[in-house]
C-alpha cells in the first residue's frame, strides 16, 4: 500500500509552494506510517459477520417459538448483513489486501453473504470518493425521482434532462419526502441495491453511473456464482425456519422481513455522513475547493467510543476515511489528532457530532427541501 500514490497529496517531485501544502504533505507522510493492517484485530472483524449470521439462523431454527423470537433472530441476520457490507467496504478500498485479491474476497462478504454485488458498489463508491457531494457527479447523492437532498439537486443534469411530465412527478414526490424519506431508506433501499446489482451482472452496464463495465470473465462468473450462493442459502434458511416453527411460512416471512428492515440502519449510517453536508459544483479549473477542504467540508464524523467504532465499521471517522481511503479502519483513530489540528490551523470545517444530532440534521435538511420544492425547482 505504501508504494501506491497517495490521493490528494502534493506530488513528491513538486516542491510545496505554501505552508499549507507543506503541512498537508507532512500530514500524508505521517499517515503513510500507519497503513499496515493489524491482522489479529481484523481477522476477527472479518469472521464476525459470518458468526452472527450462523448464530441468528441457528437461533431461529432451534429456539424460536414466538414471532418476536423470529423477529429478533431476523434482526441478528440483518446485523450480519450490515457488518458484511462494512467488511466489503474495506475490501473495496483495498485497505486490507492488494486490489485483485480484495476484488475476489469481496465476493464472499458482498455477494455471498450480503447479496449485493461488490463490483457494483465499488464502481459507484470510488466515484463518490473522487467527486464527494458534487451534485451533478456524485452517484451517492443522486436520489431522484423520489428524494432531493438540497436545492442544488434541481440544477443537476439528470433533473434538467427530465421531460416536463417527469419533472412534475419529481416535484410531487419530493414535496412528500419529509414523510417518505425514512420508509424509503428502511424498506426500499435494499431492493434498489438488488436491482442495480442484477442489472450490472446481466447487462454488463452500471446503471447508476451510466457506464459499460470492463471486467474479466472470471470476476463476472464469480459475481454470478456468489449471488446464486446467496439465494441458495437464504431460501434454504427460510425453508428451515418455516419447518421448525409453529408459525410456518408466516414465521419465515417475519424472520426474512425483519432482516431486510434492519438493514435500513446501514443506509441511515451512510445518510448521516454526507446527506446534510454542502453540495458542490466544481469545475476542473476551480481552485476554491482544494482536495482536503472539499473532503472535510462535505463530510461528517460521528462521535462515540468502541461500540460506535465497531457498529459503523470505522466510518464514524468519515473525514479521516475520505482523506485516507486506503487506510484500514482500526488505524483511522491514530491519524485523527493530526487531522483535527490541521483543520483547526487552516480553518477547515471539521464536523463531529453524535448520531442522534447527525440524523436530526439530515431529517431537517430533507424537510426543508420538501417544504420549498416549488421555489427550488423553479429557480433551476
Coordinates of C-alpha atoms in Angstrom, one line a residue:
X1 CA 0.0 0.0 0.0
X2 CA 2.9 2.4 0.8
X3 CA 4.0 2.1 -2.8
X4 CA 0.7 3.3 -4.2
X5 CA 0.3 7.1 -5.0
X6 CA -1.4 9.0 -2.1
X7 CA -4.7 10.6 -3.1
X8 CA -4.9 14.4 -2.5
X9 CA -1.3 15.0 -1.7
X10 CA 1.2 17.3 -3.4
X11 CA 3.3 15.0 -5.7
X12 CA 6.7 14.2 -4.2
X13 CA 8.6 15.7 -7.2
X14 CA 6.8 19.0 -6.8
X15 CA 8.1 21.4 -4.1
X16 CA 5.4 22.8 -1.8
X17 CA 4.7 26.4 -2.6
X18 CA 2.9 27.4 0.6
X19 CA 2.9 26.4 4.3
X20 CA -0.5 24.8 3.7
X21 CA 1.0 22.5 1.1
X22 CA 3.9 21.6 3.3
X23 CA 1.7 20.8 6.2
X24 CA -0.6 18.7 4.0
X25 CA 2.4 16.8 2.8
X26 CA 3.6 16.3 6.3
X27 CA 0.1 15.0 7.3
X28 CA 0.1 12.5 4.5
X29 CA 3.6 11.4 5.3
X30 CA 2.6 10.7 8.8
X31 CA -0.4 8.7 7.5
X32 CA 1.8 6.5 5.3
X33 CA 3.5 5.2 8.5
X34 CA 0.2 3.7 9.8
X35 CA -1.3 2.0 6.7
X36 CA -0.4 -1.5 7.9
X37 CA -3.3 -3.8 8.8
X38 CA -3.4 -5.3 12.3
X39 CA -4.3 -8.9 11.4
X40 CA -5.1 -10.1 14.9
X41 CA -7.8 -7.5 15.2
X42 CA -9.0 -7.5 11.6
X43 CA -9.3 -11.3 11.3
X44 CA -11.9 -11.3 14.0
X45 CA -13.7 -8.4 12.3
X46 CA -13.9 -10.4 9.0
X47 CA -15.1 -13.5 10.7
X48 CA -17.8 -11.8 12.9
X49 CA -20.5 -11.3 10.2
X50 CA -20.4 -15.0 9.4
X51 CA -20.6 -15.9 13.1
X52 CA -23.5 -13.5 13.7
X53 CA -25.4 -14.9 10.6
X54 CA -24.9 -18.5 11.7
X55 CA -25.9 -17.8 15.3
X56 CA -29.1 -16.0 14.1
X57 CA -30.1 -18.8 11.8
X58 CA -29.4 -21.4 14.5
X59 CA -31.4 -19.4 17.0
X60 CA -34.4 -19.1 14.6
X61 CA -34.4 -22.8 13.7
X62 CA -33.7 -24.3 17.1
X63 CA -35.0 -21.9 19.7
X64 CA -37.6 -19.5 18.2
X65 CA -41.1 -20.4 19.1
X66 CA -42.8 -17.0 19.2
X67 CA -43.0 -14.4 16.4
X68 CA -40.9 -11.9 18.4
X69 CA -38.2 -14.6 18.7
X70 CA -38.1 -14.8 14.9
X71 CA -38.1 -11.1 14.5
X72 CA -35.2 -10.8 16.9
X73 CA -33.3 -13.6 15.0
X74 CA -34.1 -11.8 11.8
X75 CA -32.6 -8.6 13.1
X76 CA -29.5 -10.6 14.0
X77 CA -29.2 -11.7 10.4
X78 CA -29.7 -8.0 9.3
X79 CA -26.8 -7.1 11.6
X80 CA -24.7 -9.7 9.9
X81 CA -25.6 -8.2 6.5
X82 CA -24.7 -4.7 7.8
X83 CA -21.4 -5.8 9.1
X84 CA -20.6 -7.8 6.0
X85 CA -21.3 -4.7 3.9
X86 CA -18.8 -2.8 6.1
X87 CA -16.1 -5.5 5.6
X88 CA -16.9 -5.4 1.9
X89 CA -16.3 -1.6 2.0
X90 CA -12.8 -2.2 3.5
X91 CA -12.1 -4.8 0.7
X92 CA -13.4 -2.4 -2.0
X93 CA -10.9 0.2 -0.9
X94 CA -8.0 -2.4 -0.9
X95 CA -7.3 -1.4 2.7
X96 CA -6.7 -5.0 3.7
X97 CA -5.2 -6.8 0.7
X98 CA -4.0 -5.7 -2.7
X99 CA -6.6 -4.8 -5.3
X100 CA -7.1 -8.1 -7.2
X101 CA -7.2 -10.2 -4.0
X102 CA -9.7 -7.8 -2.5
X103 CA -11.9 -7.9 -5.5
X104 CA -12.3 -11.7 -5.2
X105 CA -12.6 -11.7 -1.4
X106 CA -15.2 -9.0 -1.7
X107 CA -17.5 -11.5 -3.4
X108 CA -17.6 -13.6 -0.2
X109 CA -18.8 -10.8 2.0
X110 CA -20.6 -8.7 -0.6
X111 CA -22.3 -11.1 -3.0
X112 CA -22.4 -14.4 -1.0
X113 CA -23.3 -13.1 2.5
X114 CA -24.8 -9.7 1.8
X115 CA -26.4 -10.5 -1.5
X116 CA -25.3 -7.3 -3.3
X117 CA -22.7 -7.0 -6.0
X118 CA -19.3 -6.0 -4.7
X119 CA -18.2 -4.7 -8.1
X120 CA -21.4 -2.6 -8.5
X121 CA -20.7 -1.0 -5.1
X122 CA -17.0 -0.4 -5.8
X123 CA -17.5 1.4 -9.1
X124 CA -20.2 3.7 -7.6
X125 CA -18.4 4.3 -4.3
X126 CA -15.0 5.1 -5.9
X127 CA -16.7 7.8 -8.0
X128 CA -18.3 9.1 -4.8
X129 CA -14.9 9.5 -3.2
X130 CA -13.5 11.3 -6.3
X131 CA -16.4 13.9 -6.5
X132 CA -17.8 13.9 -3.0
X133 CA -21.2 15.7 -2.8
X134 CA -20.8 17.3 -6.2
X135 CA -24.5 17.4 -7.1
X136 CA -24.0 16.7 -10.8
X137 CA -21.5 13.9 -10.5
X138 CA -21.6 12.1 -7.1
X139 CA -23.9 9.0 -7.6
X140 CA -24.4 8.5 -3.9
X141 CA -26.4 11.8 -3.5
X142 CA -28.4 11.4 -6.7
X143 CA -31.7 10.0 -5.4
X144 CA -34.2 11.2 -8.0
X145 CA -37.0 10.8 -8.6
X146 CA -38.2 10.4 -5.0
X147 CA -35.7 12.4 -3.0
X148 CA -33.8 15.7 -3.4
X149 CA -31.2 16.4 -0.8
X150 CA -30.6 20.1 -1.5
X151 CA -31.8 23.0 -3.7
X152 CA -28.7 22.3 -5.8
X153 CA -30.2 18.9 -6.7
X154 CA -32.5 20.6 -9.2
X155 CA -29.5 22.1 -11.0
X156 CA -28.2 18.6 -11.8
X157 CA -28.2 17.5 -15.4
X158 CA -30.3 14.4 -14.6
X159 CA -33.2 16.6 -13.4
X160 CA -32.7 19.2 -16.2
X161 CA -33.0 16.4 -18.8
X162 CA -36.3 15.1 -17.4
X163 CA -39.3 15.7 -19.7
X164 CA -42.0 18.0 -18.2
X165 CA -44.2 15.2 -17.0
X166 CA -41.3 13.6 -15.1
X167 CA -40.3 16.9 -13.6
X168 CA -43.9 17.3 -12.4
X169 CA -43.7 13.8 -10.8
X170 CA -40.4 14.6 -9.2
X171 CA -41.7 17.8 -7.6
X172 CA -44.7 15.9 -6.2
X173 CA -42.6 13.1 -4.8
X174 CA -40.0 15.5 -3.3
X175 CA -42.8 17.6 -1.7
X176 CA -43.6 14.4 0.4
X177 CA -40.1 13.4 1.2
X178 CA -40.4 14.7 4.8
X179 CA -42.8 11.8 5.2
X180 CA -41.4 9.2 2.8
X181 CA -37.6 9.6 3.4
X182 CA -37.4 7.2 6.4
X183 CA -39.6 4.5 4.9
X184 CA -37.7 4.6 1.6
X185 CA -34.4 4.0 3.4
X186 CA -35.8 1.4 5.8
X187 CA -37.9 -0.6 3.4
X188 CA -36.8 0.0 -0.2
X189 CA -33.1 0.9 -0.4
X190 CA -32.0 -2.7 -0.3
X191 CA -34.4 -3.5 -3.2
X192 CA -32.9 -0.7 -5.1
X193 CA -29.4 -2.1 -4.5
X194 CA -30.5 -5.5 -5.6
X195 CA -32.0 -4.1 -8.8
X196 CA -28.7 -2.3 -9.6
X197 CA -26.8 -5.5 -8.8
X198 CA -28.6 -7.7 -11.3
X199 CA -28.8 -5.0 -13.9
X200 CA -25.0 -4.9 -13.8
X201 CA -24.5 -8.6 -13.8
X202 CA -26.8 -9.4 -16.7
X203 CA -26.1 -6.3 -18.9
X204 CA -22.5 -5.5 -18.0
X205 CA -23.6 -1.9 -17.6
X206 CA -23.5 0.1 -14.4
X207 CA -26.9 1.9 -14.5
X208 CA -26.2 4.4 -11.7
X209 CA -23.1 5.9 -13.2
X210 CA -24.1 5.1 -16.8
X211 CA -21.0 3.3 -17.9
X212 CA -20.1 0.0 -19.5
X213 CA -18.0 -2.2 -17.1
X214 CA -14.9 -3.8 -18.3
X215 CA -14.3 -6.8 -16.1
X216 CA -12.7 -10.2 -16.6
X217 CA -14.8 -13.3 -17.3
X218 CA -13.5 -14.8 -14.0
X219 CA -14.8 -11.8 -12.0
X220 CA -18.1 -11.8 -13.8
X221 CA -18.5 -15.5 -13.3
X222 CA -17.5 -15.1 -9.6
X223 CA -20.1 -12.4 -9.2
X224 CA -22.9 -14.6 -10.5
X225 CA -21.9 -17.7 -8.7
X226 CA -21.6 -15.9 -5.4
X227 CA -25.1 -14.3 -5.9
X228 CA -26.5 -17.7 -6.7
X229 CA -24.9 -19.0 -3.5
X230 CA -26.6 -16.2 -1.5
X231 CA -30.0 -17.1 -2.8
X232 CA -29.4 -20.8 -2.2
X233 CA -28.5 -20.4 1.5
X234 CA -31.1 -17.7 2.1
X235 CA -34.0 -19.6 0.6
X236 CA -32.9 -22.8 2.4
X237 CA -32.8 -20.9 5.6
X238 CA -36.4 -19.7 5.1
X239 CA -37.5 -23.3 4.4
X240 CA -35.8 -24.5 7.6
X241 CA -37.4 -21.7 9.7
X242 CA -40.8 -22.5 8.2
X243 CA -40.5 -26.2 9.0
X244 CA -39.1 -25.6 12.5
X245 CA -41.6 -23.1 13.9
X246 CA -45.3 -23.4 14.6
X247 CA -45.9 -20.3 12.6
X248 CA -44.8 -21.9 9.3
X249 CA -44.2 -19.6 6.4
X250 CA -45.7 -16.7 8.2
X251 CA -42.9 -17.0 10.8
X252 CA -40.3 -17.4 8.0
X253 CA -41.6 -14.2 6.4
X254 CA -41.3 -12.4 9.8
X255 CA -37.7 -13.6 10.0
X256 CA -36.8 -12.5 6.5
X257 CA -38.6 -9.2 6.6
X258 CA -37.0 -8.3 10.0
X259 CA -33.6 -8.9 8.5
X260 CA -34.4 -6.7 5.5
X261 CA -35.8 -3.9 7.6
X262 CA -32.9 -3.9 10.0
X263 CA -30.6 -3.3 7.0
X264 CA -32.1 0.2 6.8
X265 CA -29.8 1.2 9.6
X266 CA -26.9 0.9 7.1
X267 CA -28.5 3.5 4.9
X268 CA -29.0 5.8 7.8
X269 CA -25.3 5.5 8.6
X270 CA -24.5 6.5 5.1
X271 CA -27.0 9.3 5.1
X272 CA -25.6 10.9 8.3
X273 CA -22.1 11.1 6.7
X274 CA -23.0 13.2 3.7
X275 CA -26.6 14.0 3.0
X276 CA -26.9 17.2 5.0
X277 CA -23.4 18.5 4.1
X278 CA -22.8 21.2 1.5
X279 CA -23.4 20.2 -2.2
X280 CA -20.8 21.5 -4.6
X281 CA -20.3 22.1 -8.3
X282 CA -16.6 22.1 -9.0
X283 CA -15.1 22.9 -12.4
X284 CA -11.6 21.4 -13.2
X285 CA -10.0 24.9 -13.2
X286 CA -11.7 25.9 -9.9
X287 CA -9.2 26.1 -7.0
X288 CA -11.8 27.2 -4.5
X289 CA -12.1 23.7 -3.1
X290 CA -8.7 22.1 -2.7
X291 CA -8.9 18.3 -2.1
X292 CA -8.6 18.4 1.7
X293 CA -11.1 21.3 2.1
X294 CA -13.6 19.6 -0.2
X295 CA -13.4 16.2 1.6
X296 CA -13.7 17.8 5.1
X297 CA -16.4 20.3 4.2
X298 CA -18.7 17.6 2.6
X299 CA -18.3 15.0 5.3
X300 CA -19.3 14.5 9.0
X301 CA -17.8 12.3 11.8
X302 CA -19.9 10.5 14.3
X303 CA -18.7 10.8 17.9
X304 CA -18.6 7.7 20.1
X305 CA -16.5 5.0 21.7
X306 CA -15.6 1.4 20.9
X307 CA -19.2 0.3 20.2
X308 CA -19.7 3.1 17.7
X309 CA -16.3 2.3 16.0
X310 CA -17.4 -1.3 15.6
X311 CA -21.0 -0.7 14.6
X312 CA -20.0 1.9 12.0
X313 CA -17.1 -0.2 10.7
X314 CA -14.7 2.7 11.2
X315 CA -16.9 5.0 9.2
X316 CA -17.7 7.1 12.2
X317 CA -14.4 8.7 11.3
X318 CA -15.7 9.6 7.8
X319 CA -13.5 12.7 7.4
X320 CA -10.3 10.7 8.0
X321 CA -11.6 7.9 5.7
X322 CA -12.1 10.4 2.9
X323 CA -8.7 11.8 3.3
X324 CA -7.1 8.4 3.5
X325 CA -9.5 5.9 1.8
X326 CA -6.9 3.1 1.7
X327 CA -6.2 3.2 5.5
X328 CA -7.6 0.2 7.5
X329 CA -10.5 1.2 9.7
X330 CA -8.6 0.4 13.0
X331 CA -5.9 2.9 12.1
X332 CA -8.1 5.9 11.4
X333 CA -8.3 7.0 15.0
X334 CA -4.5 7.2 15.1
X335 CA -4.4 9.9 12.5
X336 CA -7.5 11.8 13.9
X337 CA -5.5 14.2 16.2
X338 CA -3.3 15.2 13.3
X339 CA -6.2 15.8 11.0
X340 CA -8.1 17.8 13.6
X341 CA -5.1 20.0 14.3
X342 CA -4.5 20.5 10.6
X343 CA -8.2 21.5 10.1
X344 CA -8.2 24.0 13.0
X345 CA -4.9 25.6 11.8
X346 CA -6.3 26.3 8.3
X347 CA -10.0 27.0 9.3
X348 CA -11.2 23.9 7.5
X349 CA -14.6 22.5 8.6
X350 CA -14.4 19.5 10.9
X351 CA -17.9 18.4 12.0
X352 CA -18.1 15.8 14.7
X353 CA -21.5 15.1 16.3
X354 CA -23.4 12.2 17.9
X355 CA -25.5 10.0 15.7
X356 CA -28.8 11.5 17.0
X357 CA -27.8 15.0 16.2
X358 CA -26.5 14.0 12.8
X359 CA -29.8 12.2 12.0
X360 CA -31.8 15.2 13.2
X361 CA -29.8 17.5 10.9
X362 CA -30.4 15.2 7.9
X363 CA -34.1 15.0 8.5
X364 CA -34.3 18.7 9.0
X365 CA -32.5 19.3 5.7
X366 CA -34.7 16.8 3.8
X367 CA -37.9 18.5 5.3
X368 CA -36.6 22.0 4.3
X369 CA -36.3 20.9 0.6
X370 CA -39.7 19.3 0.7
X371 CA -41.3 22.5 2.0
X372 CA -39.6 24.6 -0.6
X373 CA -39.6 22.3 -3.6
X374 CA -41.5 24.7 -5.9
X375 CA -39.1 27.6 -5.2
X376 CA -36.0 25.4 -5.7
X377 CA -37.3 23.7 -8.8
X378 CA -38.4 27.0 -10.5
X379 CA -35.1 28.6 -9.7
X380 CA -33.3 25.9 -11.6

